[in-house]
Every structure is written in C-alpha cells, then in structure tokens.
Coordinates of C-alpha atoms in Angstrom, one line a residue:
Chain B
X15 CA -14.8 9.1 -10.0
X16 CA -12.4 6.6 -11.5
X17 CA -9.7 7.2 -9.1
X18 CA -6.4 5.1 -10.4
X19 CA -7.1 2.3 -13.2
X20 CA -4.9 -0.4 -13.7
X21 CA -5.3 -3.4 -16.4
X22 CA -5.7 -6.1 -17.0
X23 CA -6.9 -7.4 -14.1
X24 CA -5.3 -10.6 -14.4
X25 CA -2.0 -12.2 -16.9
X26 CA -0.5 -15.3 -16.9
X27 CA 2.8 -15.2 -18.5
X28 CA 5.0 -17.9 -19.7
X29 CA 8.8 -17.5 -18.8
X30 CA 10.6 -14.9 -20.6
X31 CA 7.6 -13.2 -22.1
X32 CA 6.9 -9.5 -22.3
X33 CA 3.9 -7.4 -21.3
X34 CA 3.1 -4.0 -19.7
X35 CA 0.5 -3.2 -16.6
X36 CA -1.0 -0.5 -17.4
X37 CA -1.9 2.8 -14.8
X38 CA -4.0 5.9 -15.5
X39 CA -5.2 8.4 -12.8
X40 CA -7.5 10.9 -13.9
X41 CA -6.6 12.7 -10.9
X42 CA -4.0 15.2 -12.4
X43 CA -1.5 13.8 -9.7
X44 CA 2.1 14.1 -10.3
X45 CA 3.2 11.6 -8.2
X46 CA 2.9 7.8 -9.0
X47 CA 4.3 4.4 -7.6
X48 CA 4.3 0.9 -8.7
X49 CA 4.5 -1.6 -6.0
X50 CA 4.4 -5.6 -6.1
X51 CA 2.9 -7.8 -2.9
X52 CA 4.1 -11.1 -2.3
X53 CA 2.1 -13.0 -0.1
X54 CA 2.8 -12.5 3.5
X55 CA 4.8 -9.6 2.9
X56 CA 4.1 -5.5 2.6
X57 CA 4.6 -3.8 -0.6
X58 CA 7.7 -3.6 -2.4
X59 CA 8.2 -0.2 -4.0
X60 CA 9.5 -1.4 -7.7
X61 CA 9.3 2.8 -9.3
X62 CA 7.9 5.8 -8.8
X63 CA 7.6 9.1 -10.8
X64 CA 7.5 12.5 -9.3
X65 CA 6.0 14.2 -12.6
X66 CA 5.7 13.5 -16.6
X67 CA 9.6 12.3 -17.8
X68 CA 11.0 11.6 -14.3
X69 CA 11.6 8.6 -13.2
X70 CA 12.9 6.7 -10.7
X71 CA 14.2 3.3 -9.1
X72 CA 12.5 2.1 -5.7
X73 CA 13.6 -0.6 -3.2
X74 CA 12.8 -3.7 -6.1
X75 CA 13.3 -2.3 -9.7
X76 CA 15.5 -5.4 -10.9
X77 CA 13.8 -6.8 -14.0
X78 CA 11.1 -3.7 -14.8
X79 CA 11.1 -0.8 -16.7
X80 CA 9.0 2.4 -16.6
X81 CA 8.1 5.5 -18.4
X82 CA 6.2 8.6 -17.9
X83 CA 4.9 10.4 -21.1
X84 CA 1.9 12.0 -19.6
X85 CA 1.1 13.2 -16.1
X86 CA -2.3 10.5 -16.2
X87 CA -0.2 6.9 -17.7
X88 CA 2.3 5.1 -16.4
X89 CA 3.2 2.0 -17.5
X90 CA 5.3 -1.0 -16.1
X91 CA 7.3 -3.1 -18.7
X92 CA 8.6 -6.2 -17.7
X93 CA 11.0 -7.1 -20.4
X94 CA 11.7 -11.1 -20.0
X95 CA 9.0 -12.7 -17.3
X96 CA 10.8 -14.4 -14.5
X97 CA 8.7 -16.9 -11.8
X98 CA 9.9 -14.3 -9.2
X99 CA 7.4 -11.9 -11.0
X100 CA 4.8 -13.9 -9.8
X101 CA 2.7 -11.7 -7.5
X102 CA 0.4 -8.9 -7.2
X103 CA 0.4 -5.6 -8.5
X104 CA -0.3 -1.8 -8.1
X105 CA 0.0 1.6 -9.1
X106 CA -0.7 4.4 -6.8
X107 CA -1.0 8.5 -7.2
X108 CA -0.6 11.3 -5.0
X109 CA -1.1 14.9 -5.2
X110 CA 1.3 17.1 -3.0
X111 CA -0.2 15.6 0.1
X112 CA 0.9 12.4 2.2
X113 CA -1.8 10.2 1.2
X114 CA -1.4 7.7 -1.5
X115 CA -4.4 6.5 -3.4
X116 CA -4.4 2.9 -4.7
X117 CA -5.9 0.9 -8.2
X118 CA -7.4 -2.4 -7.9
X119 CA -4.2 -4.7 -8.9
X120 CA -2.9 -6.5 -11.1
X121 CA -2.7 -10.4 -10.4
X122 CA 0.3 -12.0 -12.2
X123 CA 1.6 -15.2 -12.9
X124 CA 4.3 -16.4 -14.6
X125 CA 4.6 -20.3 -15.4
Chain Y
X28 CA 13.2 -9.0 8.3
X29 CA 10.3 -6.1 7.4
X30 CA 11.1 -2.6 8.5
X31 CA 7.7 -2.5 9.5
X32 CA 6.0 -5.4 11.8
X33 CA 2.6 -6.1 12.5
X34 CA 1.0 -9.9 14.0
X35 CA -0.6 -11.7 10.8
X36 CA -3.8 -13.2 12.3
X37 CA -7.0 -11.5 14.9
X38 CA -9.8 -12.8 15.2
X39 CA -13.0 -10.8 17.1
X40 CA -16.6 -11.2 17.9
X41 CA -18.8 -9.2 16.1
X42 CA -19.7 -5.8 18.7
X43 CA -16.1 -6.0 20.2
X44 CA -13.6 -4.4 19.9
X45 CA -10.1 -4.5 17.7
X46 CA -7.1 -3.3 18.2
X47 CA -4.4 -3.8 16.0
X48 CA -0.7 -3.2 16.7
X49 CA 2.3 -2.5 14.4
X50 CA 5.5 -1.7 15.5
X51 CA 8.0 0.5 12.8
X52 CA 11.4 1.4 12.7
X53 CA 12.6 4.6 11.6
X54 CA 12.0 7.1 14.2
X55 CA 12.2 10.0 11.5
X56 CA 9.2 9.1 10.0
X57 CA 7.1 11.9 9.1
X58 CA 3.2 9.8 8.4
X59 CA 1.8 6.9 9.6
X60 CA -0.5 4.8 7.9
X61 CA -3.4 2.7 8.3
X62 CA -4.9 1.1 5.0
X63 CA -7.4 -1.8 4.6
X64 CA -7.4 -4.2 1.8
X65 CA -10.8 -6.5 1.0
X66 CA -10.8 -9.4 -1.0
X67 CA -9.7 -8.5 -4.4
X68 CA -9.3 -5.1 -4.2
X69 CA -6.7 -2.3 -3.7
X70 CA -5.8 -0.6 -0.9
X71 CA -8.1 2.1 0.7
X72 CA -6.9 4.3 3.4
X73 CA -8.7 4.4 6.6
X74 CA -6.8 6.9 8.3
X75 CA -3.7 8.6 8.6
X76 CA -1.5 10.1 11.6
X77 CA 1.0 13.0 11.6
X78 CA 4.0 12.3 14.1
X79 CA 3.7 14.5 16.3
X80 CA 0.6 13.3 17.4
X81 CA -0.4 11.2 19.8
X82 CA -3.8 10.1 18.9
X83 CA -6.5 10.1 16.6
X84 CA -10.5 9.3 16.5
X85 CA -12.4 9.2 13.3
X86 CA -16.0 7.5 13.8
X87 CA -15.5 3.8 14.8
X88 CA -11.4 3.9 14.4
X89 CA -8.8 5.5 17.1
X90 CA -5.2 5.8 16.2
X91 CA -2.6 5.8 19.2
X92 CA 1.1 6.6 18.4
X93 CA 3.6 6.1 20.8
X94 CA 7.3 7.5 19.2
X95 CA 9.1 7.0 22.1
X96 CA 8.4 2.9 21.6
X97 CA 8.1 3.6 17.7
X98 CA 4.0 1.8 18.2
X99 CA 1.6 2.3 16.7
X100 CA -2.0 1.0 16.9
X101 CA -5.7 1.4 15.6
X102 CA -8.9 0.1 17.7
X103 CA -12.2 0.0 15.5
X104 CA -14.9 0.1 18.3
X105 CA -18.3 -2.2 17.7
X106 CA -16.6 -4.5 15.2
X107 CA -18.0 -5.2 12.2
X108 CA -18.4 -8.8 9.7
X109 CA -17.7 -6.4 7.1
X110 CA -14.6 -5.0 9.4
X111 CA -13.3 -8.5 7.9
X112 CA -9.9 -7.5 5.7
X113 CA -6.7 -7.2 5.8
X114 CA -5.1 -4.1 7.9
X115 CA -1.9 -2.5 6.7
X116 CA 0.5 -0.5 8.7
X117 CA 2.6 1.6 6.8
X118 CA 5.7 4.8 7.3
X119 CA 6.4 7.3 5.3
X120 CA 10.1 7.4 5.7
X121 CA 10.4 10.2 3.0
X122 CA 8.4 11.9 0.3
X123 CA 8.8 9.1 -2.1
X124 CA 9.4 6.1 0.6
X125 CA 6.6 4.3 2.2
X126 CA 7.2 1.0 3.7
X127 CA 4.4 -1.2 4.6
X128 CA 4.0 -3.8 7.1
X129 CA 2.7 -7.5 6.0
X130 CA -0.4 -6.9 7.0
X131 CA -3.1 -8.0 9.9
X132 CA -5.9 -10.5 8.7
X133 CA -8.6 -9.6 10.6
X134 CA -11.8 -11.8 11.0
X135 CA -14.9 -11.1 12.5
X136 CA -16.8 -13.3 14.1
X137 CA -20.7 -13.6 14.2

C-alpha cells in the first residue's frame, strides 16, 4: 500500500532556482492538496485540485504553480526559489470522504 | 493569530493519562480533526469527529467536543513512550478548507 508518495525527500535550493515536489497517490482519489509547515505553525494550504485539469489557489499560493494532468500526479513548481520557501512540505488525497491522507514531506531549503 | 489554537508543549509519565485541548473558530465547521506527526514523517490521522457529536472512544483515544465553547479535546488513556509526537488539531471549514492548529508536542516520560 503506497498511499501518497512525495519526492525527493529533501532539496536545497539556491535563491531564484527552480524545481518541482513531486506527488502520486495510487489511491484513484480525486481530491489533492499541497500544504507547507513552518515551524511552530499549522499547515498552510498553498493548492488543491478537485479532479484531473482543475485547479485551484488555497490560503498561500504566492510564488507556486500547479497542474493536474492525471488523477495519480500532481506536481508543485516553484518558479524562482525565495528564503520564504524554506519549510516543509506535503501533498495529501482524499476520496469523497472527510478524511485526508498525508505523504512523508518534502524538507526544503533555500540558501 | 491561528484560526485554530492548541498549547505547544505536554509532558506525561508513562501509564497516565493525556489530554490535549484545542480550541477552533468557526462554528460552521462540519469535521474535526485529530492527526499525529512522528519524527520525520507525515501526518497520520488518529481519529476524526463529526459535529454533531459530542464524543468519541476509539481504543486508548476519547474525543470530547464541546460546540457551544468551540473545544475540542482528545485523552489517550495509559500513555505511551511511543505516544511521543506531535498532535494536530484541525477544522474542516469546507470541503476543500482544513485549517490546522500549530500543534501539541507531546513527551512521554519513563
């Protein structure tokens, strides 16, 4: 049962480089989420996708992009790496139901 | 501030009990949350609570839900070493809208 995968596990980033996290659920949810998690503080809800080709902005989208080609992948851009990036990641699914399932995070730093 | 509060720190003896308090916002809430986050890892959900509930058991964990005072709490009876995590509080405010609390660090004691 993989659940949610997300890679890589860990990044650092130099200012204003680019890279995607990565997310796959082999779950056939349609629902996904990226969140980021600062220390001290909840999760931040950055996008979210209700099915393959819809997308949309959460409470923190400023500086990411998304897509949703397939109902398993969906991938976070982040265009031109800022130190406010710094922080955790993760992707989560859901089916039609209230509960959210969660990958392992993504650790990022940008330097 | 966070639309969701919760105290950062408890610390327990190992075979008492916990109990964990968070306090949320938005009275419309349809779900509350209780997820717990080890070292490392992602978030796993312990267990879940639908409003118009007051309470919960599942093994070891009781969920209490007071709307009125928007509070919400979770006990874990007999706690655990490997109880030690972090405990998330969370609302779902709409389909698509969870907000999460900072988190409780709980450590158990030997």
């Amino acid at each position: 049962n993989a659940g949610v995968t997300q890679t890589p596990k860990f990044r650092i980033l130099k200012i204003g480089q680019s890279m995607t996290l990565q997310c796959t659920q082999d779950m056939n949810h349609n629902y996904m989420y990226w969140y980021r998690q600062d220390p001290g503080m909840g999760l931040k809800l950055i996008y979210y996708s209700v099915g393959a080709g819809i997308t949309d902005k959460g409470e923190v989208p400023n500086g990411y992009n998304v897509s949703r080609s397939t109902t398993e992948d969906f991938p976070l851009r982040l265009e031109l790496a800022a130190p406010s990036q710094t922080s955790v990641y993760f992707c989560a699914s859901r089916d039609r139901g209230p509960v959210q399932y969660f990958g392992a995070g993504t650790r990022l730093s940008v330097l | 501030g966070e639309d969701v509060e919760q105290s950062l720190f408890l610390s327990v003896r190992e075979g008492d009990s916990s109990v964990i308090n968070c306090t949320y916002t938005d009275s419309s809430s349809t779900y509350l949350y209780w997820y717990k986050q080890e070292p490392g890892a992602g978030l796993q959900l312990l267990t879940y609570i639908f409003s118009n509930m007051d309470m919960k058991q599942d093994q070891r964990l009781t969920v209490l839900l007071n709307k009125k005072d928007k509070h919400l709490s979770l006990r874990i009876a007999d706690t655990q070493t490997g109880d030690s995590a972090i405990y998330f509080c969370a609302e779902s405010i709409e389909d698509n809208d969870m907000r999460f609390g900072a988190g409780t660090r709980l450590t158990v004691k030997p």
